[in-house]
Amino acid sequence: MPSPYLALFAAPGSKGFAAAGFLGRMPLSMMGIGVVTMISQLTGRYGLAGALSATIALAAAVAGPQVSRLVDRYGQRRVLRPATLVSLVAAALLLFAAHYEWPDWVLFVACVGIGCVPSIGAMIRARWAALYRGTPQLHTAYSFESVVDEICFIFGPIISIGLSTAWFPEAGPLLAACFLAAGVFWLTAQRATEPKPHPREHPGGGSALRAPGLQVLVATFVATGAIFGAVDVVTVAFAEEQGHKGAASLVLAIYAAGSCVAGAVFGLLRFHGAPERRWLLGVFMMAVSMIPLLLVGNLPFLAVALFVAGLSIAPTMITTMSLIEEHVPRAQLTEGMTWVSTGLAVGVALGSSVAGWVIDAAGARAGYGVPAVSGAVAVAVGFLGYRRLSRPAPRRGGTVEHHSERQERHVA
């Protein structure tokens, strides 16, 4: 690991919460694709599988910001544990309902409960921000977390799809629930690095989503999330059409590997100038990279195309975190990060659901039109909202920052 990344862990407790965050985020890449694989294995209905995955994402989109708002107010330990218990009970209900062929509505109810899962990535980034706010190390920390995200997406689908196809259909979601329990309870046991909560009476009240810049980021990432959701579902279906359904996990891992490589390199670089320009360029490249998928004819070509497409993901996400720091008050940082995840979740829901119906109606190759259209929408929204991103909101709440901090963020 290059020295800038090693230097991050000089802070006491950083290794512990980073490791717990890795475990706690594995379900992010395992649960949705695990449910798709499980339901398609048990019923053969991709439409239902995509709808259930979409329900989890939509439920997370509704509950996630509320959980994070409570975390900002009361602290991670007091909020994350009960929220995680709700999600774990719902996951158990889903597995039983799928295994014993209970009515479809029970599956949907369980998926709504699973959506109460907290945004572990936002919790870990908030801890890094508390350690390194106003320094170039925060850019490196955000880059490291993006790499960790992609590592989860490299191994998560492989594990989830592999277990569900080779062992028993429910194995992938079951292991995802175990990772969630272990990660959250380990993270919340580490009190020394937990960010200080901000009570209700704090002057920075109201939702973080009131910030115009955050609204643009969230709206754009709805379309971006549709790319991710559609690619996941369509890739599983395409691999099955090719007679190698288990290979879908490897192809999706290559997609994440491209992002992982780009994120690792991006974290070693130092930039000057407005981050919103880099962000818009990243969104544009994500959209352009979807075009080759329309020409895909076999799994090797698909793997190469997805690797190239992945190169623009992590840099865009890292820059997004820098923009959130500029547009959201410090007292609402966790909520602000979660709203971006919410936008992604809504997009994943739309993308996976629409892709599932397109696959059932016209086949897997036609399904790749969904991420292509979603990318075009993301670029349009990004261009329309660019002026809002170029005007950071004045600080509301939290400790007054030094004037040099904006310069540090531009470095990030």
PDB file of C-alpha atoms in Angstrom, residues 28-311:
ATOM      1  CA  LEU A  28     -24.229  -3.584  -0.132  1.00  0.00           C
ATOM      2  CA  SER A  29     -22.875  -5.682  -3.001  1.00  0.00           C
ATOM      3  CA  MET A  30     -24.287  -9.022  -1.887  1.00  0.00           C
ATOM      4  CA  MET A  31     -27.915  -8.564  -0.868  1.00  0.00           C
ATOM      5  CA  GLY A  32     -29.468  -7.121  -4.021  1.00  0.00           C
ATOM      6  CA  ILE A  33     -27.709  -9.429  -6.468  1.00  0.00           C
ATOM      7  CA  GLY A  34     -28.183 -12.292  -3.993  1.00  0.00           C
ATOM      8  CA  VAL A  35     -31.930 -11.747  -3.984  1.00  0.00           C
ATOM      9  CA  VAL A  36     -31.970 -11.613  -7.791  1.00  0.00           C
ATOM     10  CA  THR A  37     -30.031 -14.881  -7.981  1.00  0.00           C
ATOM     11  CA  MET A  38     -32.078 -16.554  -5.235  1.00  0.00           C
ATOM     12  CA  ILE A  39     -35.473 -15.679  -6.726  1.00  0.00           C
ATOM     13  CA  SER A  40     -34.427 -16.500 -10.279  1.00  0.00           C
ATOM     14  CA  GLN A  41     -33.115 -19.863  -9.050  1.00  0.00           C
ATOM     15  CA  LEU A  42     -36.289 -20.662  -7.131  1.00  0.00           C
ATOM     16  CA  THR A  43     -38.918 -19.261  -9.496  1.00  0.00           C
ATOM     17  CA  GLY A  44     -37.270 -18.379 -12.811  1.00  0.00           C
ATOM     18  CA  ARG A  45     -39.023 -14.981 -12.701  1.00  0.00           C
ATOM     19  CA  TYR A  46     -36.569 -12.175 -13.421  1.00  0.00           C
ATOM     20  CA  GLY A  47     -39.339  -9.606 -13.264  1.00  0.00           C
ATOM     21  CA  LEU A  48     -40.127 -10.581  -9.668  1.00  0.00           C
ATOM     22  CA  ALA A  49     -36.425 -10.788  -8.821  1.00  0.00           C
ATOM     23  CA  GLY A  50     -35.776  -7.299 -10.153  1.00  0.00           C
ATOM     24  CA  ALA A  51     -38.859  -5.912  -8.389  1.00  0.00           C
ATOM     25  CA  LEU A  52     -37.750  -7.337  -5.027  1.00  0.00           C
ATOM     26  CA  SER A  53     -34.256  -5.929  -5.451  1.00  0.00           C
ATOM     27  CA  ALA A  54     -35.846  -2.607  -6.365  1.00  0.00           C
ATOM     28  CA  THR A  55     -38.013  -2.739  -3.237  1.00  0.00           C
ATOM     29  CA  ILE A  56     -34.948  -3.150  -1.026  1.00  0.00           C
ATOM     30  CA  ALA A  57     -33.288  -0.195  -2.732  1.00  0.00           C
ATOM     31  CA  LEU A  58     -36.393   2.008  -2.482  1.00  0.00           C
ATOM     32  CA  ALA A  59     -36.916   1.134   1.167  1.00  0.00           C
ATOM     33  CA  ALA A  60     -33.280   2.003   1.858  1.00  0.00           C
ATOM     34  CA  ALA A  61     -33.790   5.252  -0.015  1.00  0.00           C
ATOM     35  CA  VAL A  62     -36.636   6.195   2.324  1.00  0.00           C
ATOM     36  CA  ALA A  63     -35.185   4.911   5.592  1.00  0.00           C
ATOM     37  CA  GLY A  64     -31.482   5.616   5.033  1.00  0.00           C
ATOM     38  CA  PRO A  65     -31.520   9.417   5.360  1.00  0.00           C
ATOM     39  CA  GLN A  66     -33.804   9.199   8.395  1.00  0.00           C
ATOM     40  CA  VAL A  67     -31.434   6.756  10.097  1.00  0.00           C
ATOM     41  CA  SER A  68     -28.458   8.981   9.281  1.00  0.00           C
ATOM     42  CA  ARG A  69     -30.271  12.075  10.548  1.00  0.00           C
ATOM     43  CA  LEU A  70     -30.810  10.281  13.848  1.00  0.00           C
ATOM     44  CA  VAL A  71     -27.136   9.288  13.848  1.00  0.00           C
ATOM     45  CA  ASP A  72     -26.094  12.935  13.439  1.00  0.00           C
ATOM     46  CA  ARG A  73     -28.365  13.787  16.356  1.00  0.00           C
ATOM     47  CA  TYR A  74     -27.821  10.903  18.789  1.00  0.00           C
ATOM     48  CA  GLY A  75     -24.633   9.133  17.685  1.00  0.00           C
ATOM     49  CA  GLN A  76     -23.842   5.962  15.755  1.00  0.00           C
ATOM     50  CA  ARG A  77     -24.076   3.426  18.571  1.00  0.00           C
ATOM     51  CA  ARG A  78     -27.535   4.439  19.790  1.00  0.00           C
ATOM     52  CA  VAL A  79     -29.083   4.356  16.316  1.00  0.00           C
ATOM     53  CA  LEU A  80     -27.245   1.750  14.230  1.00  0.00           C
ATOM     54  CA  ARG A  81     -27.844  -1.239  16.475  1.00  0.00           C
ATOM     55  CA  PRO A  82     -31.666  -1.105  16.582  1.00  0.00           C
ATOM     56  CA  ALA A  83     -31.864  -0.242  12.869  1.00  0.00           C
ATOM     57  CA  THR A  84     -29.669  -3.231  12.044  1.00  0.00           C
ATOM     58  CA  LEU A  85     -31.802  -5.571  14.160  1.00  0.00           C
ATOM     59  CA  VAL A  86     -34.874  -4.572  12.157  1.00  0.00           C
ATOM     60  CA  SER A  87     -33.042  -5.298   8.919  1.00  0.00           C
ATOM     61  CA  LEU A  88     -31.781  -8.676  10.146  1.00  0.00           C
ATOM     62  CA  VAL A  89     -35.243  -9.826  11.233  1.00  0.00           C
ATOM     63  CA  ALA A  90     -36.623  -8.806   7.838  1.00  0.00           C
ATOM     64  CA  ALA A  91     -33.829 -10.705   6.061  1.00  0.00           C
ATOM     65  CA  ALA A  92     -34.714 -13.837   8.002  1.00  0.00           C
ATOM     66  CA  LEU A  93     -38.363 -13.423   6.971  1.00  0.00           C
ATOM     67  CA  LEU A  94     -37.352 -13.084   3.313  1.00  0.00           C
ATOM     68  CA  LEU A  95     -35.303 -16.277   3.377  1.00  0.00           C
ATOM     69  CA  PHE A  96     -38.098 -18.291   4.982  1.00  0.00           C
ATOM     70  CA  ALA A  97     -40.714 -16.839   2.629  1.00  0.00           C
ATOM     71  CA  ALA A  98     -38.635 -17.631  -0.454  1.00  0.00           C
ATOM     72  CA  HIS A  99     -37.715 -21.124   0.700  1.00  0.00           C
ATOM     73  CA  TYR A 100     -41.249 -22.155   1.645  1.00  0.00           C
ATOM     74  CA  GLU A 101     -42.896 -20.430  -1.342  1.00  0.00           C
ATOM     75  CA  TRP A 102     -45.002 -18.022   0.664  1.00  0.00           C
ATOM     76  CA  PRO A 103     -47.100 -15.440  -1.245  1.00  0.00           C
ATOM     77  CA  ASP A 104     -45.265 -12.743  -3.149  1.00  0.00           C
ATOM     78  CA  TRP A 105     -46.566  -9.967  -0.901  1.00  0.00           C
ATOM     79  CA  VAL A 106     -44.658 -11.484   2.031  1.00  0.00           C
ATOM     80  CA  LEU A 107     -41.456 -11.219   0.025  1.00  0.00           C
ATOM     81  CA  PHE A 108     -42.115  -7.559  -0.635  1.00  0.00           C
ATOM     82  CA  VAL A 109     -42.880  -6.836   3.029  1.00  0.00           C
ATOM     83  CA  ALA A 110     -39.599  -8.479   4.033  1.00  0.00           C
ATOM     84  CA  CYS A 111     -37.680  -6.444   1.455  1.00  0.00           C
ATOM     85  CA  VAL A 112     -39.143  -3.246   2.881  1.00  0.00           C
ATOM     86  CA  GLY A 113     -37.765  -4.209   6.298  1.00  0.00           C
ATOM     87  CA  ILE A 114     -34.347  -4.996   4.869  1.00  0.00           C
ATOM     88  CA  GLY A 115     -34.259  -1.421   3.605  1.00  0.00           C
ATOM     89  CA  CYS A 116     -33.736  -0.205   7.175  1.00  0.00           C
ATOM     90  CA  VAL A 117     -30.076  -1.189   6.832  1.00  0.00           C
ATOM     91  CA  PRO A 118     -27.867   1.788   7.769  1.00  0.00           C
ATOM     92  CA  SER A 119     -25.449   3.385   5.306  1.00  0.00           C
ATOM     93  CA  ILE A 120     -22.191   2.008   6.677  1.00  0.00           C
ATOM     94  CA  GLY A 121     -20.115   3.815   4.068  1.00  0.00           C
ATOM     95  CA  ALA A 122     -21.437   7.163   5.262  1.00  0.00           C
ATOM     96  CA  MET A 123     -20.686   6.224   8.878  1.00  0.00           C
ATOM     97  CA  ILE A 124     -17.065   5.362   8.084  1.00  0.00           C
ATOM     98  CA  ARG A 125     -16.535   8.476   5.968  1.00  0.00           C
ATOM     99  CA  ALA A 126     -17.935  10.581   8.802  1.00  0.00           C
ATOM    100  CA  ARG A 127     -15.300   9.079  11.105  1.00  0.00           C
ATOM    101  CA  TRP A 128     -12.546   9.913   8.621  1.00  0.00           C
ATOM    102  CA  ALA A 129     -13.908  13.450   8.318  1.00  0.00           C
ATOM    103  CA  ALA A 130     -13.799  13.860  12.077  1.00  0.00           C
ATOM    104  CA  LEU A 131     -10.128  12.839  12.016  1.00  0.00           C
ATOM    105  CA  TYR A 132      -8.846  14.700   8.942  1.00  0.00           C
ATOM    106  CA  ARG A 133     -11.283  17.520   8.168  1.00  0.00           C
ATOM    107  CA  GLY A 134      -9.559  20.452   6.448  1.00  0.00           C
ATOM    108  CA  THR A 135      -6.466  18.493   5.384  1.00  0.00           C
ATOM    109  CA  PRO A 136      -5.370  16.793   2.139  1.00  0.00           C
ATOM    110  CA  GLN A 137      -5.486  13.476   4.011  1.00  0.00           C
ATOM    111  CA  LEU A 138      -9.270  13.580   3.818  1.00  0.00           C
ATOM    112  CA  HIS A 139      -9.085  13.219   0.026  1.00  0.00           C
ATOM    113  CA  THR A 140      -6.867  10.172   0.503  1.00  0.00           C
ATOM    114  CA  ALA A 141      -9.276   8.764   3.083  1.00  0.00           C
ATOM    115  CA  TYR A 142     -12.252   9.193   0.764  1.00  0.00           C
ATOM    116  CA  SER A 143     -10.255   7.545  -2.021  1.00  0.00           C
ATOM    117  CA  PHE A 144      -9.389   4.642   0.261  1.00  0.00           C
ATOM    118  CA  GLU A 145     -13.064   4.194   1.113  1.00  0.00           C
ATOM    119  CA  SER A 146     -14.000   4.176  -2.563  1.00  0.00           C
ATOM    120  CA  VAL A 147     -11.407   1.462  -3.119  1.00  0.00           C
ATOM    121  CA  VAL A 148     -12.900  -0.508  -0.228  1.00  0.00           C
ATOM    122  CA  ASP A 149     -16.348  -0.082  -1.781  1.00  0.00           C
ATOM    123  CA  GLU A 150     -15.082  -1.536  -5.028  1.00  0.00           C
ATOM    124  CA  ILE A 151     -13.299  -4.402  -3.286  1.00  0.00           C
ATOM    125  CA  CYS A 152     -16.671  -5.234  -1.764  1.00  0.00           C
ATOM    126  CA  PHE A 153     -18.197  -5.149  -5.229  1.00  0.00           C
ATOM    127  CA  ILE A 154     -15.417  -7.350  -6.584  1.00  0.00           C
ATOM    128  CA  PHE A 155     -15.815 -10.107  -4.017  1.00  0.00           C
ATOM    129  CA  GLY A 156     -19.419  -9.601  -2.894  1.00  0.00           C
ATOM    130  CA  PRO A 157     -21.160 -10.697  -6.105  1.00  0.00           C
ATOM    131  CA  ILE A 158     -18.703 -13.566  -6.568  1.00  0.00           C
ATOM    132  CA  ILE A 159     -19.469 -14.862  -3.083  1.00  0.00           C
ATOM    133  CA  SER A 160     -23.212 -14.204  -3.244  1.00  0.00           C
ATOM    134  CA  ILE A 161     -23.884 -15.580  -6.720  1.00  0.00           C
ATOM    135  CA  GLY A 162     -21.377 -18.396  -6.267  1.00  0.00           C
ATOM    136  CA  LEU A 163     -22.923 -19.620  -3.011  1.00  0.00           C
ATOM    137  CA  SER A 164     -26.489 -19.305  -4.292  1.00  0.00           C
ATOM    138  CA  THR A 165     -25.767 -21.248  -7.482  1.00  0.00           C
ATOM    139  CA  ALA A 166     -23.343 -23.859  -6.121  1.00  0.00           C
ATOM    140  CA  TRP A 167     -24.708 -24.457  -2.593  1.00  0.00           C
ATOM    141  CA  PHE A 168     -28.346 -23.446  -2.048  1.00  0.00           C
ATOM    142  CA  PRO A 169     -30.317 -20.446  -3.380  1.00  0.00           C
ATOM    143  CA  GLU A 170     -30.622 -18.653  -0.038  1.00  0.00           C
ATOM    144  CA  ALA A 171     -26.906 -18.860   0.799  1.00  0.00           C
ATOM    145  CA  GLY A 172     -25.896 -15.487  -0.669  1.00  0.00           C
ATOM    146  CA  PRO A 173     -28.437 -13.313   1.172  1.00  0.00           C
ATOM    147  CA  LEU A 174     -27.868 -15.328   4.354  1.00  0.00           C
ATOM    148  CA  LEU A 175     -24.139 -14.605   4.401  1.00  0.00           C
ATOM    149  CA  ALA A 176     -24.826 -10.941   3.576  1.00  0.00           C
ATOM    150  CA  ALA A 177     -26.961 -10.687   6.722  1.00  0.00           C
ATOM    151  CA  CYS A 178     -24.175 -12.249   8.790  1.00  0.00           C
ATOM    152  CA  PHE A 179     -21.649  -9.723   7.467  1.00  0.00           C
ATOM    153  CA  LEU A 180     -24.029  -6.887   8.312  1.00  0.00           C
ATOM    154  CA  ALA A 181     -24.474  -8.042  11.899  1.00  0.00           C
ATOM    155  CA  ALA A 182     -20.748  -8.531  12.472  1.00  0.00           C
ATOM    156  CA  GLY A 183     -19.734  -5.227  10.882  1.00  0.00           C
ATOM    157  CA  VAL A 184     -22.284  -3.003  12.602  1.00  0.00           C
ATOM    158  CA  PHE A 185     -21.854  -4.402  16.085  1.00  0.00           C
ATOM    159  CA  TRP A 186     -18.065  -4.295  15.785  1.00  0.00           C
ATOM    160  CA  LEU A 187     -18.168  -0.706  14.501  1.00  0.00           C
ATOM    161  CA  THR A 188     -20.499   0.559  17.204  1.00  0.00           C
ATOM    162  CA  ALA A 189     -18.328  -1.026  19.887  1.00  0.00           C
ATOM    163  CA  GLN A 190     -15.576   1.449  18.930  1.00  0.00           C
ATOM    164  CA  ARG A 191     -16.613   4.597  20.797  1.00  0.00           C
ATOM    165  CA  ALA A 192     -13.334   6.554  20.697  1.00  0.00           C
ATOM    166  CA  THR A 193     -13.578   7.401  16.985  1.00  0.00           C
ATOM    167  CA  GLU A 194     -17.333   7.947  16.894  1.00  0.00           C
ATOM    168  CA  PRO A 195     -18.157  11.478  15.641  1.00  0.00           C
ATOM    169  CA  LYS A 196     -19.694  13.782  18.192  1.00  0.00           C
ATOM    170  CA  PRO A 197     -23.506  13.941  17.798  1.00  0.00           C
ATOM    171  CA  HIS A 198     -25.333  17.233  17.267  1.00  0.00           C
ATOM    172  CA  PRO A 199     -28.587  17.501  19.232  1.00  0.00           C
ATOM    173  CA  ARG A 200     -31.904  18.665  17.795  1.00  0.00           C
ATOM    174  CA  GLU A 201     -31.597  22.194  19.136  1.00  0.00           C
ATOM    175  CA  HIS A 202     -28.418  22.744  17.104  1.00  0.00           C
ATOM    176  CA  PRO A 203     -28.770  25.840  14.872  1.00  0.00           C
ATOM    177  CA  GLY A 204     -28.167  23.851  11.679  1.00  0.00           C
ATOM    178  CA  GLY A 205     -31.678  22.337  11.754  1.00  0.00           C
ATOM    179  CA  GLY A 206     -33.749  21.050   8.866  1.00  0.00           C
ATOM    180  CA  SER A 207     -32.908  18.445   6.287  1.00  0.00           C
ATOM    181  CA  ALA A 208     -29.528  18.477   4.575  1.00  0.00           C
ATOM    182  CA  LEU A 209     -31.416  18.036   1.308  1.00  0.00           C
ATOM    183  CA  ARG A 210     -32.382  21.707   1.468  1.00  0.00           C
ATOM    184  CA  ALA A 211     -28.901  22.516   0.127  1.00  0.00           C
ATOM    185  CA  PRO A 212     -29.258  23.249  -3.640  1.00  0.00           C
ATOM    186  CA  GLY A 213     -25.919  21.636  -4.464  1.00  0.00           C
ATOM    187  CA  LEU A 214     -26.883  18.415  -2.694  1.00  0.00           C
ATOM    188  CA  GLN A 215     -30.148  18.334  -4.626  1.00  0.00           C
ATOM    189  CA  VAL A 216     -28.191  18.287  -7.885  1.00  0.00           C
ATOM    190  CA  LEU A 217     -25.912  15.505  -6.678  1.00  0.00           C
ATOM    191  CA  VAL A 218     -28.835  13.372  -5.512  1.00  0.00           C
ATOM    192  CA  ALA A 219     -30.841  13.886  -8.712  1.00  0.00           C
ATOM    193  CA  THR A 220     -27.851  12.992 -10.876  1.00  0.00           C
ATOM    194  CA  PHE A 221     -27.108   9.902  -8.865  1.00  0.00           C
ATOM    195  CA  VAL A 222     -30.645   8.632  -9.291  1.00  0.00           C
ATOM    196  CA  ALA A 223     -29.811   8.232 -12.976  1.00  0.00           C
ATOM    197  CA  THR A 224     -26.342   6.910 -12.129  1.00  0.00           C
ATOM    198  CA  GLY A 225     -27.830   4.325  -9.785  1.00  0.00           C
ATOM    199  CA  ALA A 226     -30.093   3.155 -12.592  1.00  0.00           C
ATOM    200  CA  ILE A 227     -26.918   2.315 -14.512  1.00  0.00           C
ATOM    201  CA  PHE A 228     -25.649   0.117 -11.688  1.00  0.00           C
ATOM    202  CA  GLY A 229     -28.973  -1.602 -11.018  1.00  0.00           C
ATOM    203  CA  ALA A 230     -29.585  -2.369 -14.668  1.00  0.00           C
ATOM    204  CA  VAL A 231     -26.049  -3.613 -15.317  1.00  0.00           C
ATOM    205  CA  ASP A 232     -26.281  -6.065 -12.399  1.00  0.00           C
ATOM    206  CA  VAL A 233     -29.592  -7.614 -13.459  1.00  0.00           C
ATOM    207  CA  VAL A 234     -28.869  -7.652 -17.186  1.00  0.00           C
ATOM    208  CA  THR A 235     -25.421  -9.194 -16.691  1.00  0.00           C
ATOM    209  CA  VAL A 236     -26.874 -12.104 -14.699  1.00  0.00           C
ATOM    210  CA  ALA A 237     -29.488 -12.688 -17.399  1.00  0.00           C
ATOM    211  CA  PHE A 238     -26.975 -12.340 -20.234  1.00  0.00           C
ATOM    212  CA  ALA A 239     -24.623 -14.852 -18.614  1.00  0.00           C
ATOM    213  CA  GLU A 240     -27.516 -17.283 -18.261  1.00  0.00           C
ATOM    214  CA  GLU A 241     -28.402 -16.866 -21.938  1.00  0.00           C
ATOM    215  CA  GLN A 242     -24.783 -17.683 -22.743  1.00  0.00           C
ATOM    216  CA  GLY A 243     -25.049 -20.834 -20.641  1.00  0.00           C
ATOM    217  CA  HIS A 244     -22.693 -19.630 -17.888  1.00  0.00           C
ATOM    218  CA  LYS A 245     -24.843 -18.000 -15.219  1.00  0.00           C
ATOM    219  CA  GLY A 246     -22.178 -18.470 -12.539  1.00  0.00           C
ATOM    220  CA  ALA A 247     -19.761 -16.379 -14.640  1.00  0.00           C
ATOM    221  CA  ALA A 248     -21.904 -13.290 -13.996  1.00  0.00           C
ATOM    222  CA  SER A 249     -20.195 -12.834 -10.658  1.00  0.00           C
ATOM    223  CA  LEU A 250     -16.764 -12.773 -12.316  1.00  0.00           C
ATOM    224  CA  VAL A 251     -17.888 -10.283 -14.954  1.00  0.00           C
ATOM    225  CA  LEU A 252     -19.378  -7.968 -12.330  1.00  0.00           C
ATOM    226  CA  ALA A 253     -16.191  -8.322 -10.306  1.00  0.00           C
ATOM    227  CA  ILE A 254     -14.195  -7.106 -13.309  1.00  0.00           C
ATOM    228  CA  TYR A 255     -16.549  -4.111 -13.525  1.00  0.00           C
ATOM    229  CA  ALA A 256     -15.754  -3.272  -9.903  1.00  0.00           C
ATOM    230  CA  ALA A 257     -12.048  -3.960 -10.457  1.00  0.00           C
ATOM    231  CA  GLY A 258     -11.881  -1.181 -13.029  1.00  0.00           C
ATOM    232  CA  SER A 259     -13.306   1.241 -10.501  1.00  0.00           C
ATOM    233  CA  CYS A 260     -10.983  -0.074  -7.793  1.00  0.00           C
ATOM    234  CA  VAL A 261      -7.868   0.533  -9.896  1.00  0.00           C
ATOM    235  CA  ALA A 262      -8.994   4.010 -10.868  1.00  0.00           C
ATOM    236  CA  GLY A 263      -9.871   4.917  -7.281  1.00  0.00           C
ATOM    237  CA  ALA A 264      -6.512   3.766  -5.948  1.00  0.00           C
ATOM    238  CA  VAL A 265      -4.620   5.877  -8.483  1.00  0.00           C
ATOM    239  CA  PHE A 266      -6.940   8.854  -8.045  1.00  0.00           C
ATOM    240  CA  GLY A 267      -6.248   8.916  -4.314  1.00  0.00           C
ATOM    241  CA  LEU A 268      -2.536   9.441  -4.932  1.00  0.00           C
ATOM    242  CA  LEU A 269      -3.102  12.520  -7.089  1.00  0.00           C
ATOM    243  CA  ARG A 270      -3.505  16.115  -5.976  1.00  0.00           C
ATOM    244  CA  PHE A 271      -5.755  18.429  -7.963  1.00  0.00           C
ATOM    245  CA  HIS A 272      -6.247  22.183  -8.184  1.00  0.00           C
ATOM    246  CA  GLY A 273      -9.322  23.958  -9.444  1.00  0.00           C
ATOM    247  CA  ALA A 274     -13.041  23.429  -9.004  1.00  0.00           C
ATOM    248  CA  PRO A 275     -14.045  19.841  -8.115  1.00  0.00           C
ATOM    249  CA  GLU A 276     -17.439  20.275  -9.795  1.00  0.00           C
ATOM    250  CA  ARG A 277     -15.712  20.262 -13.195  1.00  0.00           C
ATOM    251  CA  ARG A 278     -14.050  16.924 -12.482  1.00  0.00           C
ATOM    252  CA  TRP A 279     -17.366  15.620 -11.191  1.00  0.00           C
ATOM    253  CA  LEU A 280     -19.236  16.557 -14.367  1.00  0.00           C
ATOM    254  CA  LEU A 281     -16.498  15.023 -16.512  1.00  0.00           C
ATOM    255  CA  GLY A 282     -16.760  11.829 -14.490  1.00  0.00           C
ATOM    256  CA  VAL A 283     -20.533  11.635 -14.987  1.00  0.00           C
ATOM    257  CA  PHE A 284     -20.057  12.192 -18.718  1.00  0.00           C
ATOM    258  CA  MET A 285     -17.481   9.392 -18.958  1.00  0.00           C
ATOM    259  CA  MET A 286     -19.764   7.017 -17.057  1.00  0.00           C
ATOM    260  CA  ALA A 287     -22.489   7.675 -19.627  1.00  0.00           C
ATOM    261  CA  VAL A 288     -20.213   7.250 -22.649  1.00  0.00           C
ATOM    262  CA  SER A 289     -18.859   3.964 -21.279  1.00  0.00           C
ATOM    263  CA  MET A 290     -22.345   2.408 -21.490  1.00  0.00           C
ATOM    264  CA  ILE A 291     -22.472   2.664 -25.282  1.00  0.00           C
ATOM    265  CA  PRO A 292     -20.213  -0.375 -26.002  1.00  0.00           C
ATOM    266  CA  LEU A 293     -22.543  -2.575 -23.946  1.00  0.00           C
ATOM    267  CA  LEU A 294     -25.162  -2.186 -26.673  1.00  0.00           C
ATOM    268  CA  LEU A 295     -22.818  -4.113 -28.997  1.00  0.00           C
ATOM    269  CA  VAL A 296     -21.964  -6.911 -26.600  1.00  0.00           C
ATOM    270  CA  GLY A 297     -22.050 -10.404 -28.100  1.00  0.00           C
ATOM    271  CA  ASN A 298     -20.208 -12.649 -25.655  1.00  0.00           C
ATOM    272  CA  LEU A 299     -18.948 -12.731 -22.089  1.00  0.00           C
ATOM    273  CA  PRO A 300     -15.266 -11.887 -22.782  1.00  0.00           C
ATOM    274  CA  PHE A 301     -16.263  -8.752 -24.709  1.00  0.00           C
ATOM    275  CA  LEU A 302     -18.686  -7.837 -21.939  1.00  0.00           C
ATOM    276  CA  ALA A 303     -15.956  -8.219 -19.302  1.00  0.00           C
ATOM    277  CA  VAL A 304     -13.599  -5.879 -21.176  1.00  0.00           C
ATOM    278  CA  ALA A 305     -16.326  -3.309 -21.776  1.00  0.00           C
ATOM    279  CA  LEU A 306     -17.344  -3.312 -18.116  1.00  0.00           C
ATOM    280  CA  PHE A 307     -13.746  -2.970 -16.917  1.00  0.00           C
ATOM    281  CA  VAL A 308     -13.362   0.170 -19.032  1.00  0.00           C
ATOM    282  CA  ALA A 309     -16.728   1.431 -17.808  1.00  0.00           C
ATOM    283  CA  GLY A 310     -15.641   0.952 -14.211  1.00  0.00           C
ATOM    284  CA  LEU A 311     -12.660   3.299 -14.574  1.00  0.00           C
TER     285      LEU A 311
END
